PDB file of C-alpha atoms in Angstrom:
ATOM      1  CA  UNK K   1      69.867 127.949  66.098  1.00 43.00           C
ATOM      2  CA  UNK K   2      69.059 131.487  67.317  1.00 39.00           C
ATOM      3  CA  UNK K   3      65.524 130.278  68.320  1.00 40.00           C
ATOM      4  CA  UNK K   4      67.043 127.937  70.839  1.00 37.00           C
ATOM      5  CA  UNK K   5      69.626 130.301  71.840  1.00 35.00           C
ATOM      6  CA  UNK K   6      66.719 133.110  72.708  1.00 33.00           C
ATOM      7  CA  UNK K   7      64.507 130.346  74.330  1.00 34.00           C
ATOM      8  CA  UNK K   8      67.630 129.149  76.745  1.00 34.00           C
ATOM      9  CA  UNK K   9      68.258 133.010  77.427  1.00 33.00           C
ATOM     10  CA  UNK K  10      64.928 133.957  78.632  1.00 36.00           C
ATOM     11  CA  UNK K  11      64.800 130.583  80.699  1.00 37.00           C
ATOM     12  CA  UNK K  12      67.944 131.356  82.597  1.00 32.00           C
ATOM     13  CA  UNK K  13      66.453 135.163  82.873  1.00 34.00           C
ATOM     14  CA  UNK K  14      63.495 133.428  84.569  1.00 39.00           C
ATOM     15  CA  UNK K  15      65.647 131.530  86.791  1.00 35.00           C
ATOM     16  CA  UNK K  16      67.489 134.317  87.815  1.00 39.00           C
ATOM     17  CA  UNK K  17      64.568 136.536  88.765  1.00 39.00           C
ATOM     18  CA  UNK K  18      63.200 133.738  90.898  1.00 41.00           C
ATOM     19  CA  UNK K  19      66.250 133.366  93.003  1.00 40.00           C
ATOM     20  CA  UNK K  20      65.581 132.720  96.854  1.00 43.00           C
ATOM     21  CA  UNK K  21      67.998 135.272  97.735  1.00 45.00           C
ATOM     22  CA  UNK K  22      65.356 138.061  97.386  1.00 43.00           C
ATOM     23  CA  UNK K  23      64.696 139.988 100.416  1.00 43.00           C
ATOM     24  CA  UNK K  24      61.373 139.618 101.846  1.00 46.00           C
ATOM     25  CA  UNK K  25      58.933 142.379 102.116  1.00 50.00           C
ATOM     26  CA  UNK K  26      58.946 143.904 105.472  1.00 58.00           C
ATOM     27  CA  UNK K  27      55.664 143.683 107.270  1.00 75.00           C
ATOM     28  CA  UNK K  28      53.822 146.703 107.737  1.00 82.00           C
ATOM     29  CA  UNK K  29      53.281 147.666 111.590  1.00 89.00           C
ATOM     30  CA  UNK K  30      52.364 149.842 114.032  1.00 90.00           C
ATOM     31  CA  UNK K  31      55.157 151.837 115.990  1.00 91.00           C
ATOM     32  CA  UNK K  32      55.071 153.822 119.642  1.00 92.00           C
ATOM     33  CA  UNK K  33      57.890 156.132 120.505  1.00 91.00           C
ATOM     34  CA  UNK K  34      58.326 157.315 124.173  1.00 91.00           C
ATOM     35  CA  UNK K  35      60.796 160.024 124.342  1.00 90.00           C
ATOM     36  CA  UNK K  36      61.639 160.532 128.523  1.00 91.00           C
ATOM     37  CA  UNK K  37      63.868 163.169 130.193  1.00 90.00           C
ATOM     38  CA  UNK K  38      65.562 164.129 132.934  1.00 91.00           C
ATOM     39  CA  UNK K  39      67.861 167.040 134.900  1.00 89.00           C
ATOM     40  CA  UNK K  40      67.403 170.308 134.094  1.00 87.00           C
ATOM     41  CA  UNK K  41      64.256 169.892 131.560  1.00 84.00           C
ATOM     42  CA  UNK K  42      63.188 173.159 131.702  1.00 85.00           C
ATOM     43  CA  UNK K  43      66.708 174.960 130.592  1.00 88.00           C
ATOM     44  CA  UNK K  44      66.438 173.088 127.180  1.00 86.00           C
ATOM     45  CA  UNK K  45      64.649 173.580 124.268  1.00 86.00           C
ATOM     46  CA  UNK K  46      64.224 170.515 121.788  1.00 86.00           C
ATOM     47  CA  UNK K  47      63.254 170.064 118.211  1.00 85.00           C
ATOM     48  CA  UNK K  48      61.687 166.703 117.675  1.00 84.00           C
ATOM     49  CA  UNK K  49      61.909 165.142 114.250  1.00 82.00           C
ATOM     50  CA  UNK K  50      59.975 162.156 113.128  1.00 82.00           C
ATOM     51  CA  UNK K  51      60.196 160.475 109.783  1.00 81.00           C
ATOM     52  CA  UNK K  52      57.760 157.816 108.966  1.00 81.00           C
ATOM     53  CA  UNK K  53      58.222 155.443 106.251  1.00 82.00           C
ATOM     54  CA  UNK K  54      55.419 153.856 104.126  1.00 77.00           C
ATOM     55  CA  UNK K  55      54.288 153.115 100.938  1.00 73.00           C
ATOM     56  CA  UNK K  56      51.004 154.888 101.899  1.00 66.00           C
ATOM     57  CA  UNK K  57      52.444 157.647 103.541  1.00 59.00           C
ATOM     58  CA  UNK K  58      49.133 160.008 103.018  1.00 61.00           C
ATOM     59  CA  UNK K  59      47.490 157.432 104.796  1.00 71.00           C
ATOM     60  CA  UNK K  60      49.714 157.607 107.876  1.00 74.00           C
ATOM     61  CA  UNK K  61      48.393 158.880 111.109  1.00 76.00           C
ATOM     62  CA  UNK K  62      49.987 159.668 114.781  1.00 76.00           C
ATOM     63  CA  UNK K  63      48.401 159.854 117.378  1.00 81.00           C
ATOM     64  CA  UNK K  64      49.783 161.193 120.754  1.00 77.00           C
ATOM     65  CA  UNK K  65      51.844 164.494 121.906  1.00 66.00           C
ATOM     66  CA  UNK K  66      50.956 167.288 118.894  1.00 66.00           C
ATOM     67  CA  UNK K  67      53.332 166.932 116.315  1.00 69.00           C
ATOM     68  CA  UNK K  68      52.837 169.302 112.957  1.00 76.00           C
ATOM     69  CA  UNK K  69      52.955 167.248 110.161  1.00 75.00           C
ATOM     70  CA  UNK K  70      55.366 168.343 107.342  1.00 74.00           C
ATOM     71  CA  UNK K  71      55.992 167.886 103.785  1.00 65.00           C
ATOM     72  CA  UNK K  72      56.856 164.500 102.774  1.00 66.00           C
ATOM     73  CA  UNK K  73      58.145 162.755  99.462  1.00 67.00           C
ATOM     74  CA  UNK K  74      56.765 159.076  98.048  1.00 67.00           C
ATOM     75  CA  UNK K  75      57.611 156.639 100.579  1.00 64.00           C
ATOM     76  CA  UNK K  76      57.585 158.894 103.945  1.00 72.00           C
ATOM     77  CA  UNK K  77      55.893 161.768 106.027  1.00 75.00           C
ATOM     78  CA  UNK K  78      57.724 164.131 108.490  1.00 76.00           C
ATOM     79  CA  UNK K  79      56.258 165.039 111.493  1.00 79.00           C
ATOM     80  CA  UNK K  80      58.037 167.587 113.940  1.00 78.00           C
ATOM     81  CA  UNK K  81      57.519 169.890 116.974  1.00 70.00           C
ATOM     82  CA  UNK K  82      59.804 172.397 118.445  1.00 69.00           C
ATOM     83  CA  UNK K  83      59.549 173.565 122.112  1.00 65.00           C
ATOM     84  CA  UNK K  84      60.696 173.026 125.645  1.00 68.00           C
ATOM     85  CA  UNK K  85      61.845 169.835 126.530  1.00 72.00           C
ATOM     86  CA  UNK K  86      59.226 167.533 127.653  1.00 80.00           C
ATOM     87  CA  UNK K  87      58.122 163.651 128.110  1.00 79.00           C
ATOM     88  CA  UNK K  88      56.127 162.712 124.740  1.00 83.00           C
ATOM     89  CA  UNK K  89      54.588 159.590 123.464  1.00 86.00           C
ATOM     90  CA  UNK K  90      53.078 159.025 120.254  1.00 85.00           C
ATOM     91  CA  UNK K  91      51.984 155.788 118.234  1.00 88.00           C
ATOM     92  CA  UNK K  92      51.660 155.674 114.447  1.00 86.00           C
ATOM     93  CA  UNK K  93      48.920 153.567 112.457  1.00 83.00           C
ATOM     94  CA  UNK K  94      49.086 149.961 111.568  1.00 84.00           C
ATOM     95  CA  UNK K  95      50.478 150.692 107.891  1.00 83.00           C
ATOM     96  CA  UNK K  96      54.062 151.811 108.654  1.00 85.00           C
ATOM     97  CA  UNK K  97      57.298 150.103 107.576  1.00 86.00           C
ATOM     98  CA  UNK K  98      59.877 151.893 109.889  1.00 86.00           C
ATOM     99  CA  UNK K  99      60.506 155.005 111.747  1.00 86.00           C
ATOM    100  CA  UNK K 100      63.302 157.326 112.023  1.00 87.00           C
ATOM    101  CA  UNK K 101      63.202 159.692 115.378  1.00 88.00           C
ATOM    102  CA  UNK K 102      65.584 162.628 115.512  1.00 87.00           C
ATOM    103  CA  UNK K 103      66.029 164.999 118.929  1.00 88.00           C
ATOM    104  CA  UNK K 104      67.582 168.180 118.806  1.00 88.00           C
ATOM    105  CA  UNK K 105      68.475 170.117 122.235  1.00 87.00           C
ATOM    106  CA  UNK K 106      69.242 173.443 122.500  1.00 87.00           C
ATOM    107  CA  UNK K 107      70.187 175.341 125.782  1.00 86.00           C
ATOM    108  CA  UNK K 108      68.051 178.276 126.575  1.00 86.00           C
ATOM    109  CA  UNK K 109      68.729 178.615 130.305  1.00 81.00           C
ATOM    110  CA  UNK K 110      70.964 178.054 133.234  1.00 84.00           C
ATOM    111  CA  UNK K 111      70.615 174.304 133.415  1.00 79.00           C
ATOM    112  CA  UNK K 112      73.266 172.101 133.863  1.00 86.00           C
ATOM    113  CA  UNK K 113      72.453 168.961 131.747  1.00 90.00           C
ATOM    114  CA  UNK K 114      69.663 167.217 130.576  1.00 90.00           C
ATOM    115  CA  UNK K 115      69.281 163.394 129.899  1.00 92.00           C
ATOM    116  CA  UNK K 116      67.036 161.756 127.659  1.00 91.00           C
ATOM    117  CA  UNK K 117      65.509 157.996 126.556  1.00 93.00           C
ATOM    118  CA  UNK K 118      64.077 157.343 123.392  1.00 92.00           C
ATOM    119  CA  UNK K 119      62.226 153.903 123.184  1.00 94.00           C
ATOM    120  CA  UNK K 120      60.738 152.678 120.015  1.00 93.00           C
ATOM    121  CA  UNK K 121      58.465 149.680 119.805  1.00 95.00           C
ATOM    122  CA  UNK K 122      56.833 147.622 116.886  1.00 93.00           C
ATOM    123  CA  UNK K 123      53.463 145.773 117.421  1.00 94.00           C
ATOM    124  CA  UNK K 124      54.080 146.346 121.063  1.00 94.00           C
ATOM    125  CA  UNK K 125      57.770 145.174 121.478  1.00 95.00           C
ATOM    126  CA  UNK K 126      60.509 147.035 122.220  1.00 95.00           C
ATOM    127  CA  UNK K 127      62.963 147.349 119.303  1.00 94.00           C
ATOM    128  CA  UNK K 128      65.065 150.094 119.791  1.00 93.00           C
ATOM    129  CA  UNK K 129      66.207 152.026 122.820  1.00 94.00           C
ATOM    130  CA  UNK K 130      68.794 154.788 123.186  1.00 94.00           C
ATOM    131  CA  UNK K 131      69.857 156.866 126.336  1.00 93.00           C
ATOM    132  CA  UNK K 132      71.892 160.712 125.519  1.00 92.00           C
ATOM    133  CA  UNK K 133      72.880 163.518 127.800  1.00 91.00           C
ATOM    134  CA  UNK K 134      73.673 166.633 126.883  1.00 90.00           C
ATOM    135  CA  UNK K 135      75.011 169.643 128.877  1.00 89.00           C
ATOM    136  CA  UNK K 136      75.466 172.665 126.215  1.00 85.00           C
ATOM    137  CA  UNK K 137      78.780 171.559 124.878  1.00 85.00           C
ATOM    138  CA  UNK K 138      79.448 168.954 122.063  1.00 81.00           C
ATOM    139  CA  UNK K 139      77.010 166.880 119.712  1.00 81.00           C
ATOM    140  CA  UNK K 140      73.166 168.104 120.481  1.00 85.00           C
ATOM    141  CA  UNK K 141      71.321 165.746 118.280  1.00 86.00           C
ATOM    142  CA  UNK K 142      70.098 161.835 119.021  1.00 86.00           C
ATOM    143  CA  UNK K 143      69.306 159.650 116.288  1.00 87.00           C
ATOM    144  CA  UNK K 144      67.368 156.288 116.526  1.00 83.00           C
ATOM    145  CA  UNK K 145      65.738 154.126 114.005  1.00 86.00           C
ATOM    146  CA  UNK K 146      63.140 151.320 114.420  1.00 86.00           C
ATOM    147  CA  UNK K 147      65.464 149.030 112.822  1.00 78.00           C
ATOM    148  CA  UNK K 148      68.524 149.170 115.029  1.00 64.00           C
TER     149      UNK K 148
END
């Protein structure tokens, strides 16, 4: 009787673990990020942080506007740059799961306002776009993820 109960339990576990409700593994992709500014661009500094998620984070490459590679933990790598605001574009290698971009603005001159658009493309197709304006008051950060 114990053997039958054990066999039934193992069979039940096998059926549960093979459920069709499991989420599919995300396909690896290449991402392109474009950041454009209008307004009093020279009156603002910005800090850009790009987090790239990949199981093989050490093998990810980033081409385009120069960004400094930072520390990363298992599964992601960060890149950043701090400079006067300017238009930027960069692309990842094709082994990436997702991308998160943060753009932080600091008013450094007499300008009135900066407007920014960040667009993310996955394998050449636009997957996310966000517009943001900053005049030196209120929130100064724009976050956008590739899976929005």
